[in-house]
Short mmCIF file of C-alpha atoms and ligand atoms in Angstrom, two decimals:
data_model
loop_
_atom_site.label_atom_id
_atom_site.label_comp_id
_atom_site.label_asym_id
_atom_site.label_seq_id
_atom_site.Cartn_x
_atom_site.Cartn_y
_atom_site.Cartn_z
CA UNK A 16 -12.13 7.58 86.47
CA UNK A 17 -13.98 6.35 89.48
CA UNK A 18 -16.62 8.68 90.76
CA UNK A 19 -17.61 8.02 94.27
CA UNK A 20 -21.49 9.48 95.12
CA UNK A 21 -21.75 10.70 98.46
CA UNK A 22 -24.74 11.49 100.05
CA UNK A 23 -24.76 13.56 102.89
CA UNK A 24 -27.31 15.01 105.24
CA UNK A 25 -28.48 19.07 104.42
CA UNK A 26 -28.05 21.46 107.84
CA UNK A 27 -32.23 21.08 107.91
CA UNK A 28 -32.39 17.47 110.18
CA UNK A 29 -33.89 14.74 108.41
CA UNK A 30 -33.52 16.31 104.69
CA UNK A 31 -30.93 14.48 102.27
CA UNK A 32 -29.52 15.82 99.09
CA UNK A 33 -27.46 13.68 96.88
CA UNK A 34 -24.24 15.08 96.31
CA UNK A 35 -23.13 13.37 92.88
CA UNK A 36 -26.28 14.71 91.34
CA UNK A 37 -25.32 18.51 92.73
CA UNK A 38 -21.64 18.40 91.49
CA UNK A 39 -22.97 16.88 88.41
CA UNK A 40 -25.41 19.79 88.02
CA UNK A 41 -22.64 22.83 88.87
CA UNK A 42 -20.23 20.93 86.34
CA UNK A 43 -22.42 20.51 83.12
CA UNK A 44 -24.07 23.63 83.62
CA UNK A 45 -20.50 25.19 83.44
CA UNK A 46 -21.63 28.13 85.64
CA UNK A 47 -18.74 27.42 88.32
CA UNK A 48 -19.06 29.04 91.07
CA UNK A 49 -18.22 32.84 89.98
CA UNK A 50 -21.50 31.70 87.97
CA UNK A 51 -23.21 31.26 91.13
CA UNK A 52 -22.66 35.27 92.36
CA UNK A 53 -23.45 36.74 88.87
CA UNK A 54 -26.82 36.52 88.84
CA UNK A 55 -26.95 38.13 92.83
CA UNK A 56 -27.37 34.97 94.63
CA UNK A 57 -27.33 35.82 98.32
CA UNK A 58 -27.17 31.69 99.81
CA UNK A 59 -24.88 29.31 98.36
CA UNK A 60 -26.18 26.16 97.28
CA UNK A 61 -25.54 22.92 99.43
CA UNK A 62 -22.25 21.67 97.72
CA UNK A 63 -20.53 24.55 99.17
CA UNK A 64 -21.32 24.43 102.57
CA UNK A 65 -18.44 22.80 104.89
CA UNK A 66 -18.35 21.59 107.94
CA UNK A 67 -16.89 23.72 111.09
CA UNK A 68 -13.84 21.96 111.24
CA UNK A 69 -12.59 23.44 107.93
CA UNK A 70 -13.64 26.81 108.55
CA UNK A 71 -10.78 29.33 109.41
CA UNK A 72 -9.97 30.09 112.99
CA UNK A 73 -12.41 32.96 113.87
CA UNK A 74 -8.92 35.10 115.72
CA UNK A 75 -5.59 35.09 114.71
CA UNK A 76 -2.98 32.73 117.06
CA UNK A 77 -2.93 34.12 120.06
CA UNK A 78 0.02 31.69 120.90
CA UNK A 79 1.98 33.16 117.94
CA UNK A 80 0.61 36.73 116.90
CA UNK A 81 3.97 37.75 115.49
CA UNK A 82 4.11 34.78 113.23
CA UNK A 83 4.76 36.02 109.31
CA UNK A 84 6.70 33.88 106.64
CA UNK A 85 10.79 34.63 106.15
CA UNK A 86 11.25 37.10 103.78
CA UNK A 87 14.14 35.44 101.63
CA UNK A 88 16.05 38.69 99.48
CA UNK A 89 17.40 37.91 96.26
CA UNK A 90 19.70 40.74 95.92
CA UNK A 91 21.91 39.24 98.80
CA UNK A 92 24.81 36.98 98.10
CA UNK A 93 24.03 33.84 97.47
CA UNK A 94 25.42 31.93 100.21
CA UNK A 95 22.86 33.91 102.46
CA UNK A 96 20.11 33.40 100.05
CA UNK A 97 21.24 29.78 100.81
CA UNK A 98 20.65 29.75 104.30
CA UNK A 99 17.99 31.56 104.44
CA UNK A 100 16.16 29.04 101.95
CA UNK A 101 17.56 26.13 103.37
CA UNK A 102 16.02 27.42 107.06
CA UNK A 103 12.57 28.35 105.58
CA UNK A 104 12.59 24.94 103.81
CA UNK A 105 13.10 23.00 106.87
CA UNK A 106 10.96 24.78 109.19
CA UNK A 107 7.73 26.59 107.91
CA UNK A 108 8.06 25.14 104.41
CA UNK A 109 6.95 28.88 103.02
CA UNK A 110 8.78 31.93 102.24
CA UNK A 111 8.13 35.17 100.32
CA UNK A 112 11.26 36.11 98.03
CA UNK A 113 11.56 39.56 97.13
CA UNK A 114 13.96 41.46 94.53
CA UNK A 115 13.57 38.81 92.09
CA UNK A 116 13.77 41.10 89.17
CA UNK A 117 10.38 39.80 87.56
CA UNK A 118 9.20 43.60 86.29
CA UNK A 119 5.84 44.57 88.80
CA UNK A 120 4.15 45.56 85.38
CA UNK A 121 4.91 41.48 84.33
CA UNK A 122 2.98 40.38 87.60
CA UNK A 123 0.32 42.97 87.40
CA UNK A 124 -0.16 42.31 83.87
CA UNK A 125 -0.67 38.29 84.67
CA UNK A 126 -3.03 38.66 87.34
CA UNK A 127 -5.23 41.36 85.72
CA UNK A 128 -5.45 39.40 82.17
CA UNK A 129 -6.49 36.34 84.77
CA UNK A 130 -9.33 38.49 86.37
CA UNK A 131 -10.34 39.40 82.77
CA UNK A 132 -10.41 35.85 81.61
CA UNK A 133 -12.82 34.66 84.32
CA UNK A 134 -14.82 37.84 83.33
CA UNK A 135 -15.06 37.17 80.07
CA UNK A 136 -18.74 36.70 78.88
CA UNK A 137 -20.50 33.18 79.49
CA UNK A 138 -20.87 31.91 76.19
CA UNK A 139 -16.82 32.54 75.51
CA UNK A 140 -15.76 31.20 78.70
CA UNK A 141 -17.71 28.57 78.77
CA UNK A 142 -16.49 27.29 75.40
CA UNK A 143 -13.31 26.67 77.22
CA UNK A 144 -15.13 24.52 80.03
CA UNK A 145 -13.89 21.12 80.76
CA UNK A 146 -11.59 18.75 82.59
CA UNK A 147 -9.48 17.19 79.97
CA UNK A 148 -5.58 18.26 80.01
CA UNK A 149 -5.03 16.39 76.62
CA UNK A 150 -4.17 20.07 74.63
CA UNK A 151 -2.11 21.21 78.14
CA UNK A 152 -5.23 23.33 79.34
CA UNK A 153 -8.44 23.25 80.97
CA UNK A 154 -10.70 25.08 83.00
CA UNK A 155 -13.07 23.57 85.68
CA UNK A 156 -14.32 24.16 89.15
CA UNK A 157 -13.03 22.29 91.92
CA UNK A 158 -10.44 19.67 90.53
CA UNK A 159 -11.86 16.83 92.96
CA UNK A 160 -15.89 18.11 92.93
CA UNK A 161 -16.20 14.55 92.01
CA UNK A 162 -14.75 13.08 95.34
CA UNK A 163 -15.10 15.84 97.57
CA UNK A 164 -17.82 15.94 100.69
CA UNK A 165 -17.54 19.60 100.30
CA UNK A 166 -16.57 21.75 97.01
CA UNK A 167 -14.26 24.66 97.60
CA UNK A 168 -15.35 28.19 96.62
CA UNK A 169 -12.89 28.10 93.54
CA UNK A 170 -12.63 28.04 89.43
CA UNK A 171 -9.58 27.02 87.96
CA UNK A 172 -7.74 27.54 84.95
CA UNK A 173 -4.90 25.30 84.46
CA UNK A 174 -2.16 25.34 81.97
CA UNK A 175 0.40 22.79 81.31
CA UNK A 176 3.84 24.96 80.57
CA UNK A 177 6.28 22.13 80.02
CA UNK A 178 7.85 20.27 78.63
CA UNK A 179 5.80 20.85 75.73
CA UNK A 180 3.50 23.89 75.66
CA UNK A 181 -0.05 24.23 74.95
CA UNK A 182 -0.81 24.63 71.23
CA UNK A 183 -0.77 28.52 70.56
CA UNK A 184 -4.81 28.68 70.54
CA UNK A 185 -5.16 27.29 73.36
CA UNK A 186 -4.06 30.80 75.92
CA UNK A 187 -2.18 29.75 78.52
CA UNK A 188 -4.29 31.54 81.49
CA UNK A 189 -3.25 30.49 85.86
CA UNK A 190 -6.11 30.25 88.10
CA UNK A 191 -8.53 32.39 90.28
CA UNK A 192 -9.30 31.15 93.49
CA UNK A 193 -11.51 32.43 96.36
CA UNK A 194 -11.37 29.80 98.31
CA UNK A 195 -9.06 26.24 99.12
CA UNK A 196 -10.01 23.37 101.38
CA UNK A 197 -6.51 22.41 103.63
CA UNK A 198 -3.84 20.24 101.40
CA UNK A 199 -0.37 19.83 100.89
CA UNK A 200 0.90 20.31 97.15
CA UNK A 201 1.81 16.82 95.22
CA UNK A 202 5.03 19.09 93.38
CA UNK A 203 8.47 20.06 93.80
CA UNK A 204 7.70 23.55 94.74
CA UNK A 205 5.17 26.00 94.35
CA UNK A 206 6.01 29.54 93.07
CA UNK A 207 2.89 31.76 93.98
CA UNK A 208 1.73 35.21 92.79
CA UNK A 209 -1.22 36.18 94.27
CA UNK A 210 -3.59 39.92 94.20
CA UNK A 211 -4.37 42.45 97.00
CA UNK A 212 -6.97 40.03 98.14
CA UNK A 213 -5.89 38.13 101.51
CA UNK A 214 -7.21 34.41 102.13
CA UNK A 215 -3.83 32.20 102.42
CA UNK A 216 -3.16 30.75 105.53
CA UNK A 217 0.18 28.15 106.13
CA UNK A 218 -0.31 25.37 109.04
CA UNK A 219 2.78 25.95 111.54
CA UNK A 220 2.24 23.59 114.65
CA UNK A 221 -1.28 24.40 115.76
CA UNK A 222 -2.08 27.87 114.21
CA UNK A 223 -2.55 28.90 111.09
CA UNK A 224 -0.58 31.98 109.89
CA UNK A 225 -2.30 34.81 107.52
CA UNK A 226 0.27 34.90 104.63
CA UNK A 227 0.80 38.63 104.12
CA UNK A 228 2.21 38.74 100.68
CA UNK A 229 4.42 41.50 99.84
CA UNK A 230 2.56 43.45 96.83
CA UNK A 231 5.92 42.78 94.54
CA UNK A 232 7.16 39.55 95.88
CA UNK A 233 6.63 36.32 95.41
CA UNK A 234 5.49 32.98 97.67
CA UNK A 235 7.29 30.02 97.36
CA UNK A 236 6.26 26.74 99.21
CA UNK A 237 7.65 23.14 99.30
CA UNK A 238 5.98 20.62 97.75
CA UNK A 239 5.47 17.16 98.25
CA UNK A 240 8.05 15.90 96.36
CA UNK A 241 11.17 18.15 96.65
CA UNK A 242 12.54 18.72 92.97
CA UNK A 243 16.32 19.75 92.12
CA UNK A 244 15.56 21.58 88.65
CA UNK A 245 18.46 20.14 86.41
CA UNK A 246 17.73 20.54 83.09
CA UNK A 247 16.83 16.63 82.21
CA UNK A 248 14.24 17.05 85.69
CA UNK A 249 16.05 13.49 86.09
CA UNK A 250 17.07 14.62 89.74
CA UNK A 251 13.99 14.12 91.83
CA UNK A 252 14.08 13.81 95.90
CA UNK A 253 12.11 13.71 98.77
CA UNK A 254 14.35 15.64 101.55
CA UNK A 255 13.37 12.79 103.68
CA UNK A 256 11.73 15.17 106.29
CA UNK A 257 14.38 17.59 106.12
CA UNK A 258 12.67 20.03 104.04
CA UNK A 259 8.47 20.85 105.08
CA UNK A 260 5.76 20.25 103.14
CA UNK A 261 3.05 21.82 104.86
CA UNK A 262 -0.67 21.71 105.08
CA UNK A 263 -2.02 25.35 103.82
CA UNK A 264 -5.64 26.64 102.75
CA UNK A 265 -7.39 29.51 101.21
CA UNK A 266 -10.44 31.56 103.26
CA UNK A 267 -13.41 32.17 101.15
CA UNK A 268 -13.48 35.90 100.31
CA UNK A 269 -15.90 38.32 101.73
CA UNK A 270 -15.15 41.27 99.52
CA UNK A 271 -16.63 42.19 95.70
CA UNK A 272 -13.25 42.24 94.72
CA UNK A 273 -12.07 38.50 93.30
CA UNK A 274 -8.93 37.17 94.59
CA UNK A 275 -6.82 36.26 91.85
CA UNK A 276 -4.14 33.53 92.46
CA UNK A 277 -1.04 32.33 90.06
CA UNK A 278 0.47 29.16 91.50
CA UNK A 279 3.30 27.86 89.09
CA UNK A 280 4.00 23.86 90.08
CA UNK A 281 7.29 22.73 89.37
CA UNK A 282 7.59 18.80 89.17
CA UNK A 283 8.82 16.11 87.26
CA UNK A 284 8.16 14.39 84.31
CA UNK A 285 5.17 11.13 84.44
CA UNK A 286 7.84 8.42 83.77
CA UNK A 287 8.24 4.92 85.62
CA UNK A 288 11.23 5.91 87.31
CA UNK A 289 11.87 5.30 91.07
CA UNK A 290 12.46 8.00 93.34
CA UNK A 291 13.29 8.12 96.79
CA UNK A 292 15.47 9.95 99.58
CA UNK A 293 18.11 11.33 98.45
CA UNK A 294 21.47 9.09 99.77
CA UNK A 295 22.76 12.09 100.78
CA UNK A 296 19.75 12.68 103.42
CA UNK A 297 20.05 9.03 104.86
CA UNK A 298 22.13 7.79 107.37
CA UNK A 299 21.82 5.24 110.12
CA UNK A 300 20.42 7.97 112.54
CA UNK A 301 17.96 9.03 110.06
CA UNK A 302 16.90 6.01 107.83
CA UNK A 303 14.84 6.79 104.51
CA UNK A 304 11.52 7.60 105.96
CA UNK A 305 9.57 7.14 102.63
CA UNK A 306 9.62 3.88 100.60
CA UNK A 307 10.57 4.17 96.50
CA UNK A 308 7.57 5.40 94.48
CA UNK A 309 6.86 6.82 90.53
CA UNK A 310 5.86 10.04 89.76
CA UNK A 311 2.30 9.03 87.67
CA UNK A 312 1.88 7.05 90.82
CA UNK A 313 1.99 9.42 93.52
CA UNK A 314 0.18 11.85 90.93
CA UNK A 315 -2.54 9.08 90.79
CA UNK A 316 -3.42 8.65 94.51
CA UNK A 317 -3.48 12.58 94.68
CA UNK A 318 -5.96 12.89 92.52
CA UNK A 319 -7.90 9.58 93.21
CA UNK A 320 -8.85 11.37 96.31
CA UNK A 321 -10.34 14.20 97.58
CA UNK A 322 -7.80 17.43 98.64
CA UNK A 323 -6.90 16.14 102.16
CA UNK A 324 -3.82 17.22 104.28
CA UNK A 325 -0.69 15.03 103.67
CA UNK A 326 -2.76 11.88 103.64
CA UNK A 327 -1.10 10.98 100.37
CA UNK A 328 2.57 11.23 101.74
CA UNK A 329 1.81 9.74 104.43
CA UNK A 330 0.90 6.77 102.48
CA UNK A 331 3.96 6.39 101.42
CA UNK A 332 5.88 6.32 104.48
CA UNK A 333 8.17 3.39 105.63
CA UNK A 334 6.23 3.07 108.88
CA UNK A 335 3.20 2.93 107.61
CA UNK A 336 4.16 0.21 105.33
O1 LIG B 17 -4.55 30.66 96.12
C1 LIG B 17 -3.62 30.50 96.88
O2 LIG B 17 -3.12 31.43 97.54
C2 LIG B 17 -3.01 29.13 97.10
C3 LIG B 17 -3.33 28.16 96.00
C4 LIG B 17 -2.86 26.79 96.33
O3 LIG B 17 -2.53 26.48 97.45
C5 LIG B 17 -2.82 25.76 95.29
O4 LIG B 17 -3.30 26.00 94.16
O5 LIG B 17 -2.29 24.66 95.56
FE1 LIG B 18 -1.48 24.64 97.41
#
């Protein structure tokens, strides 16, 4: 893994911290940053801080107040579902579906035994603490602290579902979050449950858009790669523009309360084979806008990098060639 150290300059003029050393510290002491607020800590150490330009907007859009996501309804027939997708797809890239007939005891149930994980005391959590996926789970802060100017407010707890599961003692547990630097998601699509505690915001033109989520619904948001689940995951597209990925974030949070997310990434398989735009989503008027590319490959630049916009996609498009 190649581990850049970046040394930046502290808010105090003329004082210099070194950045590797910091992440290094916050990772091997396993404290993440939850660990930080335990004790009572009132400032947040240097790692954390982030420039101006990634802070939220300090109002709402004024140019679009009224902007929410679609609300897609599963209960209606499905060539409506359909069209409702198919227009949230291509122009916001995020939608809430509700009347999915996932039980609201099954989603309260996942996000309280989340919160409990991450409260669990030290010395058990911490046993869990590391970055290696090998047995389908780990737990870390920040999955680029390591390239990153800036580390997000955020512990993670990630779980590899398919297509082979994590060995049974190894408790598949999602992810808390209380705070996400701007990015685009290197998947399919993204099937989000989230608590009470507000902090998403989706990228639509200029503004950013407070998600609202609907207490029993669920987010869904294209990913980079757009992903037709058959059941061999051979079927892998990008819409060639049709469908948005777009940029979104997560505010730190002010209250006591933690916010608790659930993201569930749906993508393909690591294997060598070429994917592309879809034939059906090419034609002279609109030539493939993205070159061929693997999955491990893409996956590799992601995470080579720090979390940054669509940079990624971007390098793979035919004009940038
Ligand atoms: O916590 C959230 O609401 C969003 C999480 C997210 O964007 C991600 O994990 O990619
Ligand atoms: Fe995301």
């Amino acid at each position: 893994m190649a581990i850049t150290t970046i040394t930046t300059t502290t808010t105090n003029p003329g004082q210099h911290y070194n950045r590797f050393e910091e992440a290094k510290k916050l990772d091997e002491s396993k404290t993440r940053v939850k660990g930080l607020v335990d004790p009572g800590l009132t400032t947040i150490p240097h790692i954390l801080h982030h420039p101006p330009q990634n802070s939220p907007n300090p109002k709402p859009s004024t140019r679009n107040p009224k902007l929410s996501l679609p609300i897609v309804d599963l209960s209606s027939t499905r060539s409506t579902v359909v069209d409702q997708i198919r227009h949230a797809a291509s122009t916001i890239g995020f939608f809430q579906i509700i009347n999915h007939d996932i039980p609201k005891i099954v989603m309260d149930l996942m996000l309280s035994s989340i919160k409990s994980f991450h409260e669990l005391p030290d010395t058990t959590r911490m046993q869990c603490y590391g970055r290696d996926m090998s047995h389908g789970v780990a737990y870390y802060t920040n999955v680029d602290l390591y390239k990153c100017k800036e580390a997000n407010w955020r512990d993670s707890l990630e779980v590899c579902l398919g297509p082979t599961p994590p060995e049974p003692e190894y408790a598949p547990e999602p992810e808390l979050t209380v705070g996400l630097k701007w990015h685009t998601d290197p998947v399919g699509l993204t099937v989000l449950l989230v608590n009470e505690v507000r902090g998403l915001q989706v990228k639509h033109v200029e503004d950013w858009i407070d998600v609202k989520p609907d207490p029993s619904g669920l987010i869904v948001n294209i990913g980079d790669i757009l992903q037709e689940a058959t059941c061999d995951f051979e079927e892998t597209m990008i819409s060639n523009d049709e469908y948005k990925s777009v940029e979104h974030r997560v505010l730190a949070n002010p209250s006591r309360e933690p916010r608790v997310s659930i993201p569930v990434f749906f993508t393909s398989r690591m294997t060598e084979n070429m994917y592309g735009p879809l034939s059906e989503v090419v034609s002279p008027e609109k030539p493939a806008a993205y070159r061929q590319f693997t999955i491990s490959n893409f996956m590799e630049k992601y995470y080579s990098e720090e979390l940054r916009g669509k940079s990624v996609m971007n390098a793979y498009k035919v004009s940038n060639i």
